[in-house]
Amino acid sequence: IKQSNKFYTLIAAVAALFIFVPAFLFLSQPSSIAIIKSSEYAGWESSQATLEGSELHAGTLDLKTGVATLAFKSGADLTLEAPAKIELISAMEVKLISGNISMYVRESAQGFRVNTPNGYAIDHGTRFSVSISEDKKTADFKVLEGEISLHHDLGDVKHLSDAQALQM
């Protein structure tokens, strides 16, 4: 009877390894927040896979050449034109470090946040673009359709809608 108990204990331990180790590895993987929807002549500098269809996780992406569109899990699309550098933060937030981006934010992603060197924009369902100056001290925002709110680090809040632009 004692050998039988040892055998069952061994079987239970092995079964636990086959169940819990893969579950732990799966859960410890960084979650995907976007995919590369399209890319044209894109040359990247990144530690992440950057082929079309690649899943992206939080981290920095530096587009050296070409154009690429990222589709966020939240429903926002971001198009970068090289040279541009961004930091992916979450499915609802990105930081534009340098360069130009265009955003298309569907209803499911209203509230999407774009951080810049001196403030951030909150989307209210729209299409807009953001451009960081070469000295990285100003950001130009232009709303093509819809509305965004701009929040300056000094506390000022401005609202832009269709065809309005502002430098921050």
XYZ file of N, CA and C in Angstrom, residues 30-131:
306
model
N 4.186 39.003 -21.748
C 3.611 40.343 -21.841
C 2.411 40.310 -22.782
N 1.376 41.034 -22.436
C 0.174 40.996 -23.267
C 0.351 41.895 -24.490
N -0.207 41.451 -25.578
C -0.158 42.192 -26.831
C -1.102 43.382 -26.745
N -0.629 44.566 -27.172
C -1.494 45.742 -27.140
C -1.812 46.265 -28.542
N -1.064 45.797 -29.543
C -1.293 46.248 -30.918
C -0.650 45.247 -31.873
N -0.990 45.375 -33.142
C -0.321 44.606 -34.194
C 0.121 45.569 -35.291
N 1.093 45.138 -36.072
C 1.489 45.928 -37.237
C 0.520 45.566 -38.355
N -0.370 46.499 -38.648
C -1.440 46.285 -39.623
C -0.900 46.337 -41.051
N -0.029 47.314 -41.307
C 0.579 47.430 -42.635
C 1.917 48.145 -42.521
N 2.768 47.892 -43.480
C 4.052 48.606 -43.524
C 4.524 48.676 -44.964
N 5.030 49.847 -45.309
C 5.557 50.077 -46.654
C 6.994 50.552 -46.527
N 7.930 49.730 -46.989
C 9.357 50.038 -46.938
C 9.814 50.392 -45.525
N 9.196 49.742 -44.530
C 9.485 50.064 -43.132
C 10.805 49.444 -42.686
N 11.660 50.283 -42.127
C 12.900 49.849 -41.501
C 12.836 50.260 -40.039
N 12.859 49.294 -39.142
C 12.646 49.539 -37.714
C 13.927 49.355 -36.914
N 13.975 50.015 -35.764
C 14.965 49.729 -34.734
C 14.141 49.406 -33.489
N 14.097 48.131 -33.137
C 13.246 47.693 -32.030
C 13.680 46.310 -31.570
N 13.403 46.009 -30.317
C 13.675 44.670 -29.804
C 12.487 43.732 -30.075
N 11.388 44.280 -30.618
C 10.205 43.482 -30.913
C 10.196 43.082 -32.384
N 9.439 42.030 -32.706
C 9.254 41.638 -34.099
C 8.502 42.751 -34.806
N 8.939 43.105 -36.015
C 8.341 44.249 -36.706
C 7.864 43.909 -38.117
N 7.543 42.650 -38.350
C 6.971 42.271 -39.639
C 5.474 42.567 -39.620
N 4.904 42.760 -40.782
C 3.471 42.979 -40.879
C 2.742 41.815 -40.202
N 1.787 42.126 -39.341
C 1.048 41.103 -38.603
C 1.644 40.775 -37.243
N 2.837 41.288 -36.949
C 3.481 41.017 -35.657
C 2.704 41.661 -34.515
N 2.603 40.922 -33.407
C 1.977 41.465 -32.203
C 3.004 42.307 -31.460
N 2.549 43.444 -30.943
C 3.431 44.373 -30.249
C 3.057 44.474 -28.780
N 4.069 44.641 -27.953
C 3.906 44.760 -26.509
C 4.401 46.136 -26.087
N 4.215 46.480 -24.834
C 4.710 47.757 -24.322
C 6.203 47.865 -24.614
N 6.627 49.040 -25.050
C 8.031 49.260 -25.365
C 8.190 50.307 -26.450
N 9.427 50.572 -26.818
C 9.749 51.621 -27.777
C 9.933 51.044 -29.176
N 9.388 51.766 -30.153
C 9.554 51.432 -31.565
C 10.128 52.651 -32.274
N 11.140 52.437 -33.081
C 11.794 53.522 -33.803
C 11.728 53.195 -35.291
N 10.874 53.915 -36.020
C 10.730 53.709 -37.458
C 11.745 54.583 -38.180
N 12.733 53.949 -38.793
C 13.830 54.668 -39.460
C 13.488 55.034 -40.898
N 12.754 54.150 -41.605
C 12.365 54.404 -42.991
C 10.960 53.876 -43.227
N 10.280 54.484 -44.192
C 8.985 53.979 -44.614
C 7.807 54.507 -43.807
N 6.687 53.799 -43.962
C 5.423 54.138 -43.313
C 4.842 52.860 -42.735
N 4.238 52.953 -41.561
C 3.627 51.771 -40.946
C 2.372 52.180 -40.195
N 1.400 51.272 -40.164
C 0.169 51.486 -39.408
C 0.050 50.400 -38.358
N -0.191 50.840 -37.127
C -0.392 49.925 -36.006
C -1.872 49.921 -35.649
N -2.426 48.749 -35.419
C -3.820 48.610 -34.991
C -3.810 48.204 -33.520
N -4.296 49.092 -32.661
C -4.363 48.815 -31.229
C -5.560 47.940 -30.922
N -5.432 47.107 -29.906
C -6.517 46.208 -29.501
C -7.772 46.986 -29.106
N -7.617 48.250 -28.723
C -8.742 49.074 -28.296
C -9.607 49.553 -29.461
N -9.043 49.567 -30.677
C -9.774 50.063 -31.835
C -9.175 51.314 -32.443
N -8.031 51.746 -31.953
C -7.351 52.914 -32.521
C -6.309 52.446 -33.536
N -6.156 53.199 -34.613
C -5.099 52.959 -35.596
C -4.141 54.140 -35.556
N -2.851 53.844 -35.581
C -1.804 54.859 -35.550
C -0.912 54.642 -36.753
N -0.737 55.671 -37.568
C 0.151 55.588 -38.725
C 1.364 56.471 -38.474
N 2.544 55.874 -38.606
C 3.812 56.591 -38.428
C 4.454 56.789 -39.785
N 5.092 57.936 -39.943
C 5.879 58.212 -41.135
C 7.306 58.473 -40.675
N 8.255 57.709 -41.214
C 9.648 57.799 -40.767
C 10.249 59.153 -41.084
N 11.163 59.610 -40.264
C 11.593 58.988 -39.011
C 10.619 59.347 -37.882
N 10.290 58.355 -37.077
C 9.380 58.567 -35.943
C 9.700 57.553 -34.857
N 9.556 57.994 -33.624
C 9.828 57.126 -32.484
C 8.661 57.240 -31.514
N 8.119 56.077 -31.108
C 7.002 56.051 -30.175
C 7.278 55.057 -29.061
N 6.567 55.244 -27.969
C 6.583 54.270 -26.888
C 5.160 53.758 -26.719
N 4.981 52.451 -26.893
C 3.686 51.834 -26.664
C 3.529 51.623 -25.163
N 2.456 52.149 -24.603
C 2.230 52.047 -23.165
C 1.122 51.059 -22.858
N -0.006 51.180 -23.552
C -1.126 50.256 -23.368
C -1.990 50.306 -24.624
N -3.060 49.544 -24.633
C -3.984 49.551 -25.774
C -4.719 50.876 -25.884
N -4.600 51.724 -24.857
C -5.277 53.022 -24.840
C -4.312 54.196 -24.676
N -2.988 53.934 -24.808
C -2.040 55.021 -24.577
C -0.727 54.792 -25.324
N -0.220 55.886 -25.897
C 1.058 55.872 -26.602
C 1.768 57.192 -26.325
N 3.091 57.179 -26.426
C 3.860 58.418 -26.312
C 4.590 58.638 -27.623
N 4.395 59.826 -28.210
C 5.140 60.207 -29.406
C 6.403 60.913 -28.948
N 7.543 60.294 -29.200
C 8.833 60.836 -28.779
C 9.397 61.776 -29.840
N 9.271 61.374 -31.110
C 9.731 62.223 -32.212
C 8.996 61.830 -33.482
N 8.912 62.785 -34.406
C 8.311 62.498 -35.698
C 6.842 62.856 -35.795
N 6.169 62.165 -36.720
C 4.772 62.456 -37.049
C 3.924 61.194 -36.969
N 2.711 61.353 -36.446
C 1.745 60.258 -36.459
C 0.381 60.796 -36.871
N -0.425 59.910 -37.403
C -1.833 60.194 -37.674
C -2.632 59.144 -36.925
N -3.726 59.589 -36.300
C -4.561 58.686 -35.507
C -5.961 58.598 -36.107
N -6.502 57.392 -36.103
C -7.915 57.180 -36.387
C -8.434 56.401 -35.195
N -9.314 57.029 -34.425
C -9.785 56.422 -33.180
C -11.274 56.116 -33.304
N -11.576 54.826 -33.302
C -12.968 54.393 -33.370
C -13.660 54.624 -32.029
N -14.971 54.497 -32.038
C -15.770 54.720 -30.834
C -15.303 53.848 -29.663
N -14.899 52.624 -29.944
C -14.463 51.707 -28.878
C -13.206 52.192 -28.162
N -12.461 53.099 -28.790
C -11.202 53.579 -28.201
C -11.281 55.044 -27.771
N -12.485 55.590 -27.666
C -12.594 56.971 -27.193
C -11.911 57.076 -25.843
N -11.158 58.149 -25.658
C -10.355 58.310 -24.453
C -8.907 57.927 -24.681
N -8.572 57.471 -25.904
C -7.191 57.121 -26.237
C -6.309 58.336 -25.956
N -5.138 58.081 -25.375
C -4.244 59.160 -24.941
C -2.951 59.127 -25.747
N -2.550 60.300 -26.252
C -1.271 60.466 -26.947
C -0.439 61.445 -26.131
N 0.637 60.939 -25.523
C 1.550 61.768 -24.731
C 2.592 62.398 -25.641
N 2.976 63.634 -25.296
C 4.020 64.351 -26.029
C 4.994 64.918 -24.988
N 6.086 65.543 -25.426
C 7.075 66.033 -24.455
C 6.537 67.035 -23.423
N 5.467 67.773 -23.745
C 5.002 68.781 -22.796
C 3.507 68.717 -22.488
N 2.902 67.579 -22.705
C 1.481 67.409 -22.408
C 0.931 66.182 -23.102
N -0.397 66.127 -23.208
C -1.018 64.972 -23.848
C -2.360 65.358 -24.454
N -2.821 64.523 -25.382
C -4.123 64.695 -26.019
C -4.999 63.509 -25.628
N -6.250 63.795 -25.363
C -7.256 62.760 -25.146
C -8.210 62.824 -26.324
N -8.426 61.689 -26.953
C -9.293 61.623 -28.114
C -10.748 61.446 -27.686
N -11.633 62.091 -28.450
C -13.070 61.955 -28.212
C -13.748 61.421 -29.468
N -13.095 60.464 -30.145
C -13.632 59.833 -31.344
C -13.327 60.659 -32.579
N -12.208 60.415 -33.222
C -11.765 61.358 -34.253
C -10.640 60.832 -35.135
N -10.242 61.700 -36.025
C -9.015 61.558 -36.818
C -8.194 62.805 -36.553
N -6.935 62.613 -36.155
C -6.072 63.760 -35.909
C -4.624 63.383 -36.132
N -3.780 64.411 -36.225
C -2.345 64.171 -36.415
C -1.562 64.932 -35.358
N -0.365 64.408 -35.080
C 0.536 65.025 -34.109
C 1.929 65.006 -34.714
N 2.632 66.123 -34.560
C 3.990 66.238 -35.074
C 4.863 66.869 -33.990
